[in-house]
RNA sequence: GGGCCCGUAGCUCAGCCUGGAUAGAGCAUCGGCCUUCUAAGCCGGGGGUCCCGGGUUCGAAUCCCGGCGGGCCCGCCA
C-alpha cells in the first residue's frame, strides 16, 4: 500500500473518522467521502450494521453519533437518516492541505506503490512502411501515459517498441522501389515515411491486388528479405531505418520516449522460438497433426482453456516448417518474462529528446541489456488482437511462466467519420456511421496532419488574443496547445470505446479539452507572477465554499493517482484533472486573490500555488505540455 | 454459429471495478457576467423508460442471468 507521509491528507480525515467510530463501538467501520460535500468530509453508512443488529437505521445512527467525542481534524458529527456525517475543522484542514502540497511539490501525489518493481511497456509498434495515423497516436498516447503514470508511482519502466521489419507490408514497398520504378527519394518537402505510406504502399498494394504476377514477385521479395538476399535485404533495411526515424519524430512530437526497439528480424535470427518450442513439446502443450486439414502442422493444445478451446487448436508451425505470427509472439513474450536463456545484443540507435538512450536490437551489436525480473509486461495493442494475445498468454501458462504478469492492454480503434472518409476519397455505401481506417487503401488521417491542423487553429486564436507576441512565441505556444489537445482527446475516453474521429469536432479548443487544463494552469501562473508577497499555508479568517471545493480536489490527488495506477487507467487522471481545473476556474471567478486583504491574500496565494503544483503534476503524467501563458 | 466489447440528456461521453442520500460533464440551445488576478473562462434555464425483461439486496445505472441493437475477432496472413 501507499506509504506514510505522501500527501495523504484526505485519507487522514477518513482515518480519524473511522477511529472515532471504533471508539464509539463500531467494528471495522467503512468510512467514505460523501457523494455530496454538503454532508461534510467523511461519511459512514449504518444500513448494513442496522440490519445485522436488527435495528432502525436512523435511530442507530443517532445513537452512535451521540457517543462520539470529536477531536483532531474532526470538528463535528451528525446523524442524517442512516448516515453519520463528519465535519472538519477547516482552518486546520486547509492549512494542512496547502502545507503538504507546498512542501512535497512535484512529488505530491506520488507513492511508493511501485518501488523496487520493474515494468515493461510495449507500445507504438507501427509497421515501418508508413507514417503514424491517429489510431496509432491513440496507442502511443495510452502507452506513454502509462509509462509516465507508473514512473510517477515509483516503478522502473522499460519502454519497448516492436518493429515488424519483415513481412508482406515491407515487401510491398520494396517491390515498388526495386521493380516498379519508384524513386527512393521522396519529392521535395515530403517526409520519407509519408511518401512511403501515402504513395508507394497505397499504389503498389492496389497494383498487387490487380496483378497475380506482382503478388508472386512480392512473395519472393518477402522471402528474400528474410533470408538476407541482396539487394532486397539491404533496400528493406534502408527503408526501415528511414521510416522508423520519421515515425519516431512524430512520437517525440507527441511526447513519447523509448528505451528499446525490438526488430522482428532479430527475434527471428536469435531463434527464441526453437528454445520455446522445445519446452512446449516437453510439457506436452503442442502436438503434430497427423491428419485432417491441418495435417503436418504443430498445434498448440487449447483444450484446457474455457473460451479458446471452442475455436480449435492454434497452428504454431506450418506444414512447410515456418512459424506463424502467434508462435513468434509466444517466443517473444517468453523472452519478456525472462523465460528463455538466449538474449539480444544491442547497439545505440539514438537518443530521446530528454537525452536518454534508445537501443536497438542488433546481432552485431556489442551492448547487452538483460531485462531481468519483470513484475508486469504491458502490451498496448488494439482490441482486434485480443484472441491472439489470449493465446500467447495461455501458452505462457503452459510454459510454466508467470502468465498473470502478461497484460494485453487492449483499446478500441479510431475510425473516420463518414464525412472525413469521403474527403479522403471514400465512396459511402449509405447507412454507415463510420469508416475504419486502412493504410493499404489510403483511408487514414495522419497524426502529424491532425497536429498541424490543431496547431494552425491554436495559432490563429493565439494571434488574436496576443497581437503583440512574436511569430516564434505564437508558434511555440500553438504547438503545445495542439499536443495537449490531441493527447487529452485520445486518453480521456474509455479504451473500450471506439473513437469516431471527426476533424471538425476535434478542433474544439474549449470545454472539456486539453487546452482547458493548459488555460487554467496559465491563469494560476499569472496570479502568482503578479503577486508581491509569498504564498503561505497560514489560514487567516474563514475558508469559503469555493476554496473548500478546490482544496478538496487538491487533497484527493494522491487517491486519483493511486486509482489510475491500480487500474492502469489514464482516463481516471484526465477526468480528475478536468474537475480540478473546473474547481479552480470557479474559485478564480469568485474569490479575489491579489485584491484580498493582507493575511488572507497570502493563504489564497498558497491555494493558487498548490493548484499550480497539482495540476502541473497531473498534466505531466498525462503528457500535456504546461504553459505559463496562452 | 462461437467469443470479446459497447448501449446513460438532441450529439459526444463520465459514473459501473469497490451497490447507498436529488444520475453528472462537454457540445448544441436559451438567458446572464469583461472599469477587479487572461471571457480558450464563469453562472443559470430547458433537456433522462440509465437499451429491454427477470433475479440478488433494506437499497441496483452499478452485481448476476436472459434478450435486443451496434462494433470487433474466429486463416497453414502478419
XYZ file of N, CA, C and O in Angstrom, chain A residues 371-536:
664
model
N 16.979 -7.926 -19.431
C 15.776 -7.321 -18.857
C 15.627 -7.704 -17.396
O 15.200 -6.914 -16.573
N 16.014 -8.926 -17.068
C 15.913 -9.375 -15.681
C 14.481 -9.665 -15.287
O 13.614 -9.869 -16.133
N 14.263 -9.647 -13.991
C 12.934 -9.972 -13.445
C 11.956 -8.846 -13.764
O 12.226 -7.686 -13.493
N 10.822 -9.180 -14.340
C 9.797 -8.145 -14.509
C 8.543 -8.515 -13.723
O 8.183 -9.677 -13.598
N 7.931 -7.496 -13.169
C 6.719 -7.706 -12.379
C 5.465 -7.597 -13.229
O 4.398 -8.072 -12.859
N 5.622 -6.920 -14.369
C 4.475 -6.716 -15.239
C 4.989 -6.448 -16.636
O 5.971 -5.728 -16.813
N 4.333 -7.044 -17.637
C 4.672 -6.753 -19.021
C 3.389 -6.330 -19.712
O 2.465 -7.118 -19.859
N 3.328 -5.062 -20.068
C 2.098 -4.494 -20.625
C 2.267 -4.309 -22.126
O 3.244 -3.702 -22.570
N 1.331 -4.847 -22.891
C 1.372 -4.698 -24.344
C 0.202 -3.871 -24.812
O -0.937 -4.296 -24.716
N 0.499 -2.692 -25.294
C -0.570 -1.824 -25.781
C -0.821 -2.180 -27.246
O 0.002 -1.876 -28.116
N -1.915 -2.883 -27.480
C -2.250 -3.340 -28.833
C -3.756 -3.237 -28.996
O -4.485 -3.513 -28.054
N -4.215 -2.870 -30.173
C -5.652 -2.652 -30.299
C -6.441 -3.944 -30.124
O -5.911 -5.047 -30.150
N -7.732 -3.774 -29.913
C -8.608 -4.832 -29.442
C -8.760 -5.974 -30.452
O -9.151 -7.080 -30.095
N -8.398 -5.727 -31.712
C -8.525 -6.792 -32.701
C -7.543 -7.919 -32.435
O -7.687 -9.020 -32.956
N -6.529 -7.638 -31.612
C -5.529 -8.658 -31.282
C -5.881 -9.420 -30.012
O -5.051 -10.161 -29.483
N -7.083 -9.254 -29.517
C -7.444 -9.871 -28.238
C -7.265 -11.388 -28.246
O -6.657 -11.955 -27.336
N -7.769 -12.044 -29.288
C -7.688 -13.505 -29.313
C -6.243 -14.019 -29.391
O -5.833 -14.814 -28.549
N -5.443 -13.532 -30.369
C -4.046 -13.988 -30.371
C -3.309 -13.665 -29.061
O -2.497 -14.473 -28.595
N -3.610 -12.535 -28.464
C -2.951 -12.201 -27.206
C -3.362 -13.152 -26.080
O -2.554 -13.484 -25.212
N -4.605 -13.593 -26.123
C -5.059 -14.580 -25.132
C -4.341 -15.899 -25.324
O -4.003 -16.590 -24.368
N -4.124 -16.235 -26.597
C -3.409 -17.483 -26.892
C -1.968 -17.397 -26.381
O -1.460 -18.324 -25.765
N -1.341 -16.247 -26.620
C 0.038 -16.054 -26.153
C 0.097 -16.211 -24.635
O 0.952 -16.916 -24.089
N -0.844 -15.582 -23.962
C -0.868 -15.640 -22.511
C -1.061 -17.074 -22.012
O -0.426 -17.522 -21.059
N -1.945 -17.786 -22.698
C -2.209 -19.167 -22.297
C -0.974 -20.035 -22.539
O -0.641 -20.900 -21.732
N -0.284 -19.766 -23.644
C 0.944 -20.513 -23.938
C 1.985 -20.275 -22.841
O 2.700 -21.192 -22.442
N 2.046 -19.041 -22.330
C 2.985 -18.738 -21.248
C 2.651 -19.569 -20.015
O 3.524 -20.062 -19.316
N 1.356 -19.726 -19.799
C 0.918 -20.534 -18.665
C 1.369 -21.983 -18.858
O 1.898 -22.613 -17.943
N 1.164 -22.486 -20.092
C 1.569 -23.863 -20.372
C 3.078 -24.031 -20.243
O 3.571 -25.102 -19.929
N 3.809 -22.948 -20.483
C 5.267 -22.999 -20.356
C 5.703 -22.917 -18.897
O 6.894 -23.015 -18.587
N 4.744 -22.682 -18.017
C 5.081 -22.577 -16.601
C 5.621 -21.209 -16.222
O 6.266 -21.047 -15.188
N 5.369 -20.220 -17.071
C 5.819 -18.860 -16.773
C 4.698 -18.078 -16.084
O 3.532 -18.457 -16.191
N 5.040 -17.001 -15.378
C 4.013 -16.237 -14.662
C 3.135 -15.427 -15.611
O 3.250 -14.216 -15.736
N 2.209 -16.149 -16.256
C 1.402 -15.547 -17.318
C 0.518 -14.413 -16.826
O 0.114 -13.557 -17.603
N 0.215 -14.414 -15.508
C -0.660 -13.350 -14.991
C 0.033 -11.989 -15.064
O -0.617 -10.956 -14.977
N 1.334 -11.980 -15.264
C 2.047 -10.701 -15.397
C 2.004 -10.164 -16.831
O 2.491 -9.082 -17.093
N 1.522 -10.966 -17.726
C 1.485 -10.574 -19.128
C 0.130 -9.948 -19.419
O -0.898 -10.630 -19.442
N 0.105 -8.651 -19.618
C -1.152 -7.913 -19.760
C -1.311 -7.419 -21.195
O -0.458 -6.681 -21.693
N -2.393 -7.846 -21.824
C -2.733 -7.219 -23.099
C -3.560 -5.988 -22.774
O -4.702 -6.103 -22.323
N -2.980 -4.815 -22.975
C -3.719 -3.586 -22.734
C -4.433 -3.231 -24.038
O -3.873 -2.573 -24.909
N -5.652 -3.712 -24.166
C -6.401 -3.529 -25.407
C -7.146 -2.211 -25.425
O -7.555 -1.717 -24.381
N -7.276 -1.672 -26.595
C -8.056 -0.435 -26.725
C -8.747 -0.477 -28.073
O -8.260 -1.102 -29.010
N -9.881 0.195 -28.164
C -10.624 0.234 -29.419
C -9.919 1.147 -30.426
O -9.165 2.048 -30.050
N -10.229 0.950 -31.669
C -9.556 1.695 -32.726
C -10.154 3.090 -32.897
O -11.177 3.422 -32.302
N -9.477 3.896 -33.674
C -10.003 5.194 -34.077
C -10.506 5.042 -35.509
O -9.775 4.583 -36.375
N -11.765 5.386 -35.716
C -12.343 5.288 -37.059
C -12.596 6.690 -37.603
O -12.483 7.682 -36.871
N -12.914 6.753 -38.864
C -13.173 8.044 -39.504
C -14.665 8.324 -39.539
O -15.474 7.415 -39.731
N -15.029 9.581 -39.378
C -16.416 9.944 -39.632
C -16.638 9.777 -41.138
O -15.693 9.842 -41.922
N -17.857 9.552 -41.518
C -18.135 9.332 -42.940
C -17.699 10.555 -43.753
O -17.100 10.423 -44.823
N -17.946 11.748 -43.190
C -17.601 12.943 -43.968
C -16.077 13.063 -44.152
O -15.610 13.465 -45.212
N -15.306 12.699 -43.120
C -13.852 12.725 -43.284
C -13.383 11.668 -44.286
O -12.479 11.908 -45.089
N -14.026 10.500 -44.226
C -13.638 9.424 -45.134
C -13.903 9.839 -46.581
O -13.102 9.569 -47.476
N -15.019 10.512 -46.794
C -15.361 10.967 -48.146
C -14.297 11.948 -48.654
O -13.867 11.872 -49.802
N -13.837 12.810 -47.749
C -12.783 13.754 -48.135
C -11.524 13.022 -48.589
O -10.725 13.544 -49.344
N -11.321 11.808 -48.075
C -10.131 11.031 -48.428
C -10.396 10.128 -49.628
O -9.593 9.264 -49.950
N -11.561 10.291 -50.257
C -11.833 9.531 -51.465
C -12.701 8.314 -51.268
O -12.881 7.516 -52.181
N -13.273 8.162 -50.076
C -14.130 7.013 -49.816
C -15.502 7.230 -50.441
O -16.047 8.325 -50.393
N -16.055 6.145 -51.017
C -17.409 6.234 -51.566
C -18.381 5.591 -50.586
O -18.364 4.384 -50.405
N -19.229 6.392 -49.960
C -20.137 5.840 -48.942
C -21.156 4.902 -49.563
O -21.634 5.125 -50.657
N -21.450 3.817 -48.814
C -22.461 2.868 -49.262
C -23.837 3.319 -48.784
O -24.834 2.848 -49.249
N -23.823 4.206 -47.819
C -25.092 4.670 -47.257
C -25.427 3.910 -45.997
O -25.291 2.693 -45.939
N -25.833 4.641 -44.938
C -26.249 3.979 -43.712
C -25.144 3.787 -42.694
O -25.424 3.614 -41.527
N -23.869 3.800 -43.115
C -22.823 3.543 -42.132
C -22.568 4.773 -41.257
O -22.778 5.912 -41.675
N -22.180 4.511 -40.013
C -21.931 5.576 -39.043
C -20.475 6.024 -39.058
O -20.150 7.113 -38.614
N -19.593 5.132 -39.512
C -18.166 5.462 -39.518
C -17.458 4.549 -40.514
O -18.038 3.590 -40.990
N -16.204 4.874 -40.787
C -15.426 4.090 -41.739
C -14.089 3.747 -41.080
O -13.438 4.624 -40.516
N -13.716 2.477 -41.104
C -12.442 2.092 -40.495
C -11.267 2.591 -41.313
O -11.307 2.607 -42.538
N -10.220 2.988 -40.620
C -9.017 3.444 -41.318
C -8.344 2.250 -41.984
O -8.442 1.121 -41.519
N -7.641 2.521 -43.069
C -6.930 1.467 -43.769
C -5.687 2.047 -44.422
O -5.778 2.939 -45.268
N -4.529 1.546 -43.989
C -3.273 2.002 -44.561
C -3.163 1.643 -46.033
O -2.758 2.450 -46.861
N -3.557 0.421 -46.343
C -3.454 -0.060 -47.720
C -4.309 0.758 -48.665
O -3.965 0.962 -49.813
N -5.469 1.193 -48.179
C -6.392 1.917 -49.051
C -6.214 3.432 -48.954
O -6.953 4.189 -49.588
N -5.259 3.859 -48.119
C -5.013 5.292 -48.006
C -6.108 6.013 -47.246
O -6.214 7.234 -47.303
N -6.924 5.257 -46.516
C -8.015 5.864 -45.751
C -7.558 6.089 -44.316
O -7.788 5.256 -43.443
N -6.898 7.196 -44.080
C -6.451 7.482 -42.715
C -6.097 8.958 -42.606
O -5.805 9.614 -43.605
N -6.160 9.459 -41.369
C -5.702 10.816 -41.094
C -4.390 10.678 -40.338
O -4.338 10.031 -39.290
N -3.334 11.230 -40.876
C -2.033 11.128 -40.237
C -2.018 11.908 -38.918
O -2.642 12.979 -38.812
N -1.278 11.394 -37.948
C -1.139 12.077 -36.663
C -0.576 13.478 -36.869
O -1.061 14.448 -36.279
N 0.424 13.592 -37.727
C 1.032 14.904 -37.958
C 0.086 15.869 -38.658
O 0.104 17.062 -38.374
N -0.722 15.343 -39.547
C -1.690 16.204 -40.233
C -2.653 16.810 -39.226
O -2.933 18.011 -39.237
N -3.161 15.959 -38.342
C -4.101 16.444 -37.344
C -3.425 17.447 -36.410
O -3.990 18.492 -36.073
N -2.202 17.136 -35.999
C -1.464 18.066 -35.131
C -1.234 19.404 -35.829
O -1.370 20.463 -35.217
N -0.930 19.349 -37.111
C -0.721 20.595 -37.858
C -2.006 21.407 -37.931
O -1.985 22.636 -37.787
N -3.123 20.712 -38.145
C -4.413 21.412 -38.184
C -4.710 22.070 -36.847
O -5.155 23.217 -36.775
N -4.473 21.311 -35.777
C -4.714 21.849 -34.435
C -3.795 23.038 -34.162
O -4.215 24.040 -33.580
N -2.547 22.917 -34.591
C -1.591 23.987 -34.347
C -2.018 25.257 -35.089
O -1.936 26.352 -34.554
N -2.489 25.070 -36.303
C -2.929 26.209 -37.105
C -4.090 26.936 -36.434
O -4.092 28.158 -36.284
N -5.045 26.129 -35.990
C -6.218 26.691 -35.310
C -5.790 27.428 -34.033
O -6.241 28.545 -33.767
N -4.920 26.791 -33.263
C -4.467 27.390 -31.999
C -3.666 28.660 -32.268
O -3.773 29.645 -31.531
N -2.889 28.661 -33.338
C -2.073 29.836 -33.665
C -2.973 31.016 -34.018
O -2.730 32.155 -33.586
N -4.027 30.720 -34.757
C -4.986 31.750 -35.136
C -5.581 32.412 -33.886
O -5.610 33.638 -33.760
N -6.048 31.562 -32.972
C -6.635 32.052 -31.726
C -5.620 32.855 -30.914
O -5.952 33.893 -30.346
N -4.409 32.329 -30.854
C -3.388 32.957 -30.028
C -3.009 34.335 -30.577
O -2.867 35.297 -29.820
N -2.874 34.403 -31.896
C -2.548 35.693 -32.522
C -3.612 36.739 -32.198
O -3.304 37.888 -31.908
N -4.857 36.306 -32.225
C -5.965 37.220 -31.956
C -5.909 37.760 -30.522
O -6.158 38.929 -30.279
N -5.564 36.862 -29.604
C -5.516 37.257 -28.200
C -4.273 38.056 -27.847
O -4.283 38.858 -26.913
N -3.188 37.755 -28.544
C -1.910 38.409 -28.211
C -1.275 38.992 -29.462
O -0.281 38.458 -29.958
N -1.837 40.094 -29.949
C -1.299 40.693 -31.174
C 0.158 41.130 -31.023
O 0.876 41.260 -32.010
N 0.588 41.317 -29.777
C 1.957 41.792 -29.542
C 2.987 40.668 -29.518
O 4.185 40.927 -29.498
N 2.539 39.399 -29.545
C 3.506 38.302 -29.451
C 4.253 38.106 -30.771
O 3.687 38.316 -31.849
N 5.498 37.653 -30.652
C 6.281 37.346 -31.853
C 5.739 36.086 -32.517
O 5.083 35.264 -31.879
N 6.051 35.944 -33.782
C 5.637 34.772 -34.535
C 6.147 33.493 -33.867
O 5.416 32.513 -33.748
N 7.399 33.527 -33.389
C 8.003 32.340 -32.773
C 7.230 31.947 -31.515
O 6.976 30.771 -31.259
N 6.889 32.957 -30.730
C 6.180 32.668 -29.480
C 4.800 32.085 -29.774
O 4.390 31.099 -29.141
N 4.117 32.659 -30.748
C 2.802 32.155 -31.130
C 2.919 30.692 -31.572
O 2.163 29.828 -31.127
N 3.893 30.414 -32.426
C 4.067 29.060 -32.951
C 4.379 28.067 -31.843
O 3.863 26.957 -31.824
N 5.233 28.477 -30.934
C 5.651 27.571 -29.872
C 4.476 27.247 -28.944
O 4.265 26.092 -28.549
N 3.697 28.265 -28.613
C 2.532 28.040 -27.762
C 1.490 27.198 -28.505
O 0.914 26.247 -27.939
N 1.281 27.507 -29.777
C 0.271 26.795 -30.567
C 0.610 25.308 -30.676
O -0.268 24.446 -30.607
N 1.887 25.000 -30.838
C 2.310 23.599 -30.939
C 1.981 22.855 -29.633
O 1.498 21.726 -29.653
N 2.231 23.515 -28.509
C 1.955 22.857 -27.222
C 0.452 22.674 -27.014
O 0.015 21.683 -26.430
N -0.313 23.635 -27.479
C -1.764 23.503 -27.377
C -2.236 22.321 -28.231
O -3.069 21.518 -27.808
N -1.676 22.202 -29.419
C -2.050 21.108 -30.323
C -1.758 19.751 -29.682
O -2.604 18.849 -29.688
N -0.576 19.625 -29.107
C -0.203 18.359 -28.470
C -1.113 18.077 -27.273
O -1.590 16.958 -27.078
N -1.377 19.117 -26.487
C -2.254 18.955 -25.328
C -3.650 18.524 -25.737
O -4.256 17.643 -25.114
N -4.150 19.138 -26.797
C -5.500 18.816 -27.271
C -5.554 17.368 -27.737
O -6.488 16.626 -27.409
N -4.554 16.952 -28.499
C -4.549 15.592 -29.041
C -4.416 14.547 -27.939
O -5.174 13.582 -27.885
N -3.447 14.738 -27.057
C -3.231 13.733 -26.011
C -4.459 13.590 -25.137
O -4.872 12.478 -24.801
N -5.033 14.708 -24.755
C -6.211 14.659 -23.899
C -7.355 13.936 -24.614
O -8.007 13.066 -24.048
N -7.566 14.282 -25.882
C -8.680 13.701 -26.643
C -8.520 12.192 -26.814
O -9.505 11.467 -26.901
N -7.271 11.699 -26.854
C -7.057 10.278 -27.099
C -6.993 9.455 -25.826
O -7.146 8.238 -25.854
N -6.762 10.130 -24.693
C -6.579 9.397 -23.456
C -7.822 9.472 -22.562
O -8.053 8.620 -21.723
N -8.646 10.482 -22.778
C -9.818 10.680 -21.919
C -10.915 9.623 -22.108
O -11.499 9.182 -21.133
N -11.233 9.214 -23.341
C -12.306 8.233 -23.472
C -11.890 6.865 -22.937
O -10.703 6.533 -22.924
N -12.864 6.094 -22.523
C -12.598 4.728 -22.096
C -11.926 3.972 -23.241
O -12.366 4.054 -24.383
N -10.851 3.226 -22.942
C -10.164 2.487 -24.020
C -11.083 1.502 -24.737
O -10.832 1.157 -25.889
N -12.124 1.056 -24.063
C -13.045 0.099 -24.689
C -13.974 0.762 -25.692
O -14.783 0.082 -26.316
N -13.901 2.081 -25.788
C -14.837 2.747 -26.686
C -14.189 3.227 -27.970
O -13.141 3.858 -27.965
N -14.866 2.907 -29.058
C -14.433 3.330 -30.370
C -14.464 4.855 -30.442
O -15.406 5.477 -29.973
N -13.416 5.429 -31.004
C -13.426 6.872 -31.228
C -13.709 7.096 -32.701
O -13.005 6.576 -33.559
N -14.761 7.836 -32.982
C -15.008 8.229 -34.368
C -14.432 9.623 -34.519
O -14.963 10.585 -33.975
N -13.311 9.674 -35.218
C -12.619 10.944 -35.372
C -13.375 11.833 -36.339
O -13.677 11.440 -37.461
N -13.693 13.014 -35.878
C -14.274 13.976 -36.792
C -13.399 15.207 -36.738
O -13.301 15.861 -35.701
N -12.733 15.506 -37.826
C -11.741 16.586 -37.782
C -12.403 17.926 -37.475
O -11.764 18.815 -36.948
N -13.692 18.037 -37.767
C -14.394 19.259 -37.386
C -14.569 19.344 -35.880
O -14.287 20.362 -35.259
N -14.976 18.245 -35.281
C -15.279 18.192 -33.846
C -14.028 18.291 -32.985
O -14.009 18.990 -31.981
N -12.958 17.606 -33.386
C -11.768 17.535 -32.532
C -11.017 18.866 -32.493
O -10.186 19.092 -31.616
N -11.329 19.767 -33.398
C -10.635 21.058 -33.433
C -11.078 22.008 -32.330
O -10.541 23.093 -32.191
N -12.073 21.610 -31.578
C -12.550 22.461 -30.488
C -11.458 22.654 -29.443
O -10.823 21.709 -29.022
N -11.248 23.883 -29.025
C -10.205 24.137 -28.030
C -10.801 24.615 -26.717
O -10.101 25.109 -25.847
N -12.132 24.507 -26.581
C -12.701 24.922 -25.304
C -13.598 23.829 -24.745
O -13.809 22.817 -25.388
N -14.100 24.038 -23.526
C -14.878 22.991 -22.886
C -13.955 21.938 -22.298
O -12.830 22.246 -21.892
N -14.414 20.694 -22.271
C -13.635 19.626 -21.658
C -12.545 19.130 -22.617
O -12.686 18.111 -23.269
N -11.451 19.887 -22.666
C -10.354 19.588 -23.599
C -9.005 19.800 -22.918
O -8.940 20.369 -21.822
N -7.955 19.390 -23.587
C -6.606 19.617 -23.078
C -6.307 21.100 -22.873
O -5.770 21.495 -21.831
N -6.626 21.952 -23.852
C -6.344 23.379 -23.690
C -7.040 24.013 -22.478
O -6.541 24.988 -21.917
N -8.160 23.446 -22.061
C -8.830 23.946 -20.857
C -7.891 23.805 -19.651
O -7.792 24.703 -18.811
N -7.206 22.669 -19.587
C -6.254 22.451 -18.496
C -5.101 23.444 -18.606
O -4.669 24.036 -17.628
N -4.615 23.595 -19.831
C -3.481 24.495 -20.050
C -3.863 25.933 -19.700
O -3.077 26.673 -19.098
N -5.053 26.314 -20.059
C -5.526 27.665 -19.793
C -5.654 27.909 -18.289
O -5.248 28.959 -17.774
N -6.200 26.938 -17.578
C -6.362 27.069 -16.134
C -5.006 27.205 -15.459
O -4.826 27.998 -14.534
N -4.061 26.423 -15.945
C -2.699 26.481 -15.402
C -2.104 27.864 -15.630
O -1.515 28.473 -14.727
N -2.283 28.374 -16.848
C -1.733 29.680 -17.202
C -2.357 30.788 -16.346
O -1.659 31.711 -15.899
N -3.643 30.669 -16.095
C -4.310 31.663 -15.249
C -3.691 31.697 -13.852
O -3.446 32.771 -13.297
N -3.459 30.516 -13.300
C -2.851 30.448 -11.966
C -1.453 31.073 -11.993
O -1.065 31.813 -11.086
N -0.719 30.795 -13.049
C 0.634 31.339 -13.172
C 0.619 32.863 -13.168
O 1.494 33.500 -12.584
N -0.366 33.438 -13.838
C -0.423 34.899 -13.925
C -0.664 35.533 -12.564
O -0.116 36.583 -12.261
N -1.515 34.911 -11.767
C -1.749 35.442 -10.420
C -0.448 35.395 -9.624
O -0.045 36.383 -9.010
N 0.218 34.265 -9.678
C 1.438 34.087 -8.884
C 2.532 35.039 -9.347
O 3.293 35.583 -8.549
N 2.573 35.242 -10.656
C 3.578 36.126 -11.224
C 3.394 37.574 -10.747
O 4.353 38.277 -10.485
N 2.139 37.974 -10.640
C 1.861 39.355 -10.255
C 1.885 39.583 -8.749
O 1.820 40.725 -8.303
N 1.926 38.503 -7.990
C 1.881 38.645 -6.528
C 3.167 39.266 -6.022
O 4.255 38.959 -6.508
N 3.027 40.156 -5.057
C 4.225 40.770 -4.486
C 4.607 40.172 -3.144
O 5.653 40.493 -2.589
N 3.738 39.309 -2.629
C 4.079 38.622 -1.383
C 4.107 37.119 -1.633
O 3.659 36.647 -2.670
N 4.641 36.382 -0.654
C 4.812 34.944 -0.840
C 3.586 34.164 -0.395
O 2.885 34.572 0.517
N 3.360 33.014 -1.031
C 2.272 32.132 -0.620
C 2.501 31.636 0.808
O 3.649 31.488 1.240
N 1.421 31.374 1.496
C 1.530 30.884 2.864
C 0.483 29.818 3.111
O -0.531 29.754 2.425
